[in-house]
mmCIF file of C-alpha atoms in Angstrom:
data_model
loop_
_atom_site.group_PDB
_atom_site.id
_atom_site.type_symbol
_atom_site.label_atom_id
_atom_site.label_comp_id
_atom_site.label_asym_id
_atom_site.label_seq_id
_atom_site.Cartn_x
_atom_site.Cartn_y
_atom_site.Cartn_z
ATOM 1 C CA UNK A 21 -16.020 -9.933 -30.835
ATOM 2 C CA UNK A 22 -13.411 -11.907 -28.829
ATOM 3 C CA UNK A 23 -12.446 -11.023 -25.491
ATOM 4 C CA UNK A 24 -9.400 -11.612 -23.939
ATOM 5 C CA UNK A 25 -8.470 -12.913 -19.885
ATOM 6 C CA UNK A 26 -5.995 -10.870 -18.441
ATOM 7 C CA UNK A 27 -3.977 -13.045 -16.353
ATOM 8 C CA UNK A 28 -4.310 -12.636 -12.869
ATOM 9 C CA UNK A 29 -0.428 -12.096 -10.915
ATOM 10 C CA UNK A 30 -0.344 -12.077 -7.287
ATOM 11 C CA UNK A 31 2.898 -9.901 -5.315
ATOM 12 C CA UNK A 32 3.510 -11.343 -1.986
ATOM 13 C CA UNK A 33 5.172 -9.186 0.769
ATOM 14 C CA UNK A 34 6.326 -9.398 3.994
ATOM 15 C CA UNK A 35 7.671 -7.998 6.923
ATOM 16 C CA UNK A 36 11.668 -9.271 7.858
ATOM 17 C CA UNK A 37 10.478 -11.367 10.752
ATOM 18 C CA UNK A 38 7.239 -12.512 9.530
ATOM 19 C CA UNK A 39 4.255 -10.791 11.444
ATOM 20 C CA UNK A 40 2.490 -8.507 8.747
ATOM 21 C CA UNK A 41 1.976 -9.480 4.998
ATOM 22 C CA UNK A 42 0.320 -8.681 1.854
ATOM 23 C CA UNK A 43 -0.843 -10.333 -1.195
ATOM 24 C CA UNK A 44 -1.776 -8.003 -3.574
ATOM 25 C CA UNK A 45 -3.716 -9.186 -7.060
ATOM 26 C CA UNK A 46 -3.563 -7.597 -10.338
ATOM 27 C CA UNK A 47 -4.313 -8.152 -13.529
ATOM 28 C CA UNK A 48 -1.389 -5.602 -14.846
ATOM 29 C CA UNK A 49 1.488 -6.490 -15.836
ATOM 30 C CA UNK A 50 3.644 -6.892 -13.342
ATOM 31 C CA UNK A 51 6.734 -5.358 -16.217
ATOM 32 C CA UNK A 52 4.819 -2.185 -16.107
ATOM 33 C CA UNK A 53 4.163 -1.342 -12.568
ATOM 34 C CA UNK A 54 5.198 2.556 -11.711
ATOM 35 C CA UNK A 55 6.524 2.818 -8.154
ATOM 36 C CA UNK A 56 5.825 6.075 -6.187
ATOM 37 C CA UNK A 57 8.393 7.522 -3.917
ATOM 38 C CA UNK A 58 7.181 10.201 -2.057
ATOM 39 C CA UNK A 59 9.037 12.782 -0.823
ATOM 40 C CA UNK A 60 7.736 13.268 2.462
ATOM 41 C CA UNK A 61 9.798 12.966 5.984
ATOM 42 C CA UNK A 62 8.270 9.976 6.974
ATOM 43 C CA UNK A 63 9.088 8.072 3.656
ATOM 44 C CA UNK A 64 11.986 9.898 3.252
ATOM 45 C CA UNK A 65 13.071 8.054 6.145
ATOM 46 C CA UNK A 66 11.780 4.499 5.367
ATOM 47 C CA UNK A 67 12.178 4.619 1.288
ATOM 48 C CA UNK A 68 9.233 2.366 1.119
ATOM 49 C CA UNK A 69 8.102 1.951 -3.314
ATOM 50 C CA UNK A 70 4.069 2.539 -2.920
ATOM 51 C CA UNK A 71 2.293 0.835 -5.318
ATOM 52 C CA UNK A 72 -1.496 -0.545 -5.496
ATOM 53 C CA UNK A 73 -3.997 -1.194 -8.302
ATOM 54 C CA UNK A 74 -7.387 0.241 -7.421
ATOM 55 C CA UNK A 75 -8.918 -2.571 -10.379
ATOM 56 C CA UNK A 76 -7.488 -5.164 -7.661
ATOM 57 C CA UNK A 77 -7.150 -5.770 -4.548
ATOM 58 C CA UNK A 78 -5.035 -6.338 -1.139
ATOM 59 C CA UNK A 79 -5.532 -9.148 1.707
ATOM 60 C CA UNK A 80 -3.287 -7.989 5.112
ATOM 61 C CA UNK A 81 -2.414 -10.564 7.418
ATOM 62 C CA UNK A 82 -1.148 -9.725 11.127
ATOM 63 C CA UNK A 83 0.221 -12.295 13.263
ATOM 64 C CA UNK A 84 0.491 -11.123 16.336
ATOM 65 C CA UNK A 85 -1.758 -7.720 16.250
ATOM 66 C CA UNK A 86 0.306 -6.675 19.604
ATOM 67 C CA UNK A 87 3.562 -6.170 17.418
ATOM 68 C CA UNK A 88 1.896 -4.339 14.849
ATOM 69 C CA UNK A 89 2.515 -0.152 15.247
ATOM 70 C CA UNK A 90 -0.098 1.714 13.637
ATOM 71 C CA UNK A 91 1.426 5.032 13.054
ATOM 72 C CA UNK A 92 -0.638 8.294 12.103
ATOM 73 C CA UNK A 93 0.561 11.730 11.162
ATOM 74 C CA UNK A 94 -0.019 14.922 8.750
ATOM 75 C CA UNK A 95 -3.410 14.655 8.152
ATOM 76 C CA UNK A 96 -4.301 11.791 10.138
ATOM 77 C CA UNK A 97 -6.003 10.035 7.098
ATOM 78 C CA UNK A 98 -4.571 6.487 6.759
ATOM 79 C CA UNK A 99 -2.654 4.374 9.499
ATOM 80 C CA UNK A 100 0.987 3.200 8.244
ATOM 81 C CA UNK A 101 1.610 -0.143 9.389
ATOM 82 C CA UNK A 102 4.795 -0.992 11.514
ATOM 83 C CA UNK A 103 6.070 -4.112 12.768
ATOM 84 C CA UNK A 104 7.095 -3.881 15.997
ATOM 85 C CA UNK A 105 9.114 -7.139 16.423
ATOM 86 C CA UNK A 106 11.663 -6.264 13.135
ATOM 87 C CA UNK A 107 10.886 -2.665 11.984
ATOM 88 C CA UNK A 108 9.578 -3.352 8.467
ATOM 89 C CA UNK A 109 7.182 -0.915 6.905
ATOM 90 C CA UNK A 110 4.059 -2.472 5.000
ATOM 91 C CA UNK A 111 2.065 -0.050 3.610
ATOM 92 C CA UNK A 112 -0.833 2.218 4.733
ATOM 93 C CA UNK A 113 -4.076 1.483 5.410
ATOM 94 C CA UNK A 114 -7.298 4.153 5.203
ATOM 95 C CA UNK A 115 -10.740 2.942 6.629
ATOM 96 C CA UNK A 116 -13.901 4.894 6.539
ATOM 97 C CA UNK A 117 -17.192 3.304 7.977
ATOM 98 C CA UNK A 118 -17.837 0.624 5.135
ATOM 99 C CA UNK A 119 -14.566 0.140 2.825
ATOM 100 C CA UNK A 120 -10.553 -0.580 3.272
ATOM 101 C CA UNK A 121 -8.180 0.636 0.780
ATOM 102 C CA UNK A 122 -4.181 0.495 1.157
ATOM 103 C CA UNK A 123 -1.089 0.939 -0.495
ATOM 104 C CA UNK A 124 1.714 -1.340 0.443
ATOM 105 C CA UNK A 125 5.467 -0.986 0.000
ATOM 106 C CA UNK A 126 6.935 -3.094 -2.969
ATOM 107 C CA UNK A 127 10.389 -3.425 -0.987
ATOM 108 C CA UNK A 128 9.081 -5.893 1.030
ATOM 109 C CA UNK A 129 8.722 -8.024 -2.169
ATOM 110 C CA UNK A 130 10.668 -9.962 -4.403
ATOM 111 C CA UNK A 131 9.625 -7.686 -7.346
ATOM 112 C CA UNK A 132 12.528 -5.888 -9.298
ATOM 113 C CA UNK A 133 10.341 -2.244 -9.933
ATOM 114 C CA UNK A 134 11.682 -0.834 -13.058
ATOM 115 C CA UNK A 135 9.850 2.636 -12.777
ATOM 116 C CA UNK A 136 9.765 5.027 -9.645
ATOM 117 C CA UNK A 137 8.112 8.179 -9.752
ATOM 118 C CA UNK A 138 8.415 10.603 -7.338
ATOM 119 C CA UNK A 139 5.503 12.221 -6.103
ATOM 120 C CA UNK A 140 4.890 15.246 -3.282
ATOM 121 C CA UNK A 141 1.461 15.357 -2.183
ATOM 122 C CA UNK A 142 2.518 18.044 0.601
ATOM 123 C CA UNK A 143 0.120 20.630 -0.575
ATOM 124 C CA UNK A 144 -3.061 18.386 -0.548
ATOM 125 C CA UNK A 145 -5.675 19.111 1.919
ATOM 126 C CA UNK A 146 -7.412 16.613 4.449
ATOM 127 C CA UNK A 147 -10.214 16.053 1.572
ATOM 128 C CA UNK A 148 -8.678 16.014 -1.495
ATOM 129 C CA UNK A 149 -6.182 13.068 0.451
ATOM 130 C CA UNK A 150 -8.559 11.030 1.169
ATOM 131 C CA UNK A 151 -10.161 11.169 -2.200
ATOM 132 C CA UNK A 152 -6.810 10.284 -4.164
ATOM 133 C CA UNK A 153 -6.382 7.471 -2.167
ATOM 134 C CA UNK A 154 -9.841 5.791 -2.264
ATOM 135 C CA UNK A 155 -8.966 6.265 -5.985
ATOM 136 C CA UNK A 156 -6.013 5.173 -6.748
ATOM 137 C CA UNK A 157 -5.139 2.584 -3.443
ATOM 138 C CA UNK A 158 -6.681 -1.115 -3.693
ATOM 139 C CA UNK A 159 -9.257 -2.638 -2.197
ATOM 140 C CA UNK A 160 -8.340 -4.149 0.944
ATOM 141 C CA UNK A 161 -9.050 -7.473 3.324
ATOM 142 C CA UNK A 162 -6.910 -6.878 6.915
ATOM 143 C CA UNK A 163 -6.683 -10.475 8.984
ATOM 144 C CA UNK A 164 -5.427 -11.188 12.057
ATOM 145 C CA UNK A 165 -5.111 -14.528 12.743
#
């Protein structure tokens, strides 16, 4: 049987001034990548594309942790990074006791997203948030150097 490499792409974001960043990897194509828009007040507001691969992964870098805003609201299960030098949104970022997972915000990338969906997750409850995102958000690395 021959197997195939899927080749690895990296997305590299950034906030307008510098001080937060991603680099997510995936082995999708980058072509096919479905952007969420959700259609909450908070995003509503900051029409950030969410996107993450839960087969790869994410590596955060922060600056200067001072400027970074870590904003929580709803159900208070994920921190949405904020710069606070420039205003850019990254992505959000949900911790429990052992893992990191995040979603990040494709606008702050070179990437031209084809596909948005829009997506409402208004009626989820505090658990079944938490579980969707530790299912479909990527593994993630935060650095602050």
């Amino acid at each position: 049987m021959k197997t195939t490499n899927k080749e690895i792409h990296k997305v590299v974001g950034e906030c307008h001034c510098g001080n937060i960043a991603f680099e997510l990897t995936t082995q999708k194509e980058l072509a096919d990548i479905v952007g969420r828009s959700c259609d909450c007040t908070f995003c509503q507001n900051h029409n950030p594309i969410y996107w993450a691969d839960p087969e790869g992964s994410i590596a955060i870098r922060v600056k200067d942790v001072s400027s970074l805003q870590k904003y929580r609201f709803g159900h208070k299960t994920a921190d949405f990074y904020i710069c606070r030098v420039c205003g850019s949104y990254l992505g959000a970022v949900l911790e429990d006791d052992n893992d990191i997972w995040s979603v990040v915000n494709l606008r702050l990338t070179e990437l031209d997203v084809q596909h948005i969906q829009p997506v409402s997750y208004g009626n989820e409850d505090y658990s079944n948030r938490e579980t969707r995102r530790k299912r479909l958000w990527a593994p993630t690395t935060i650095e602050a150097t």
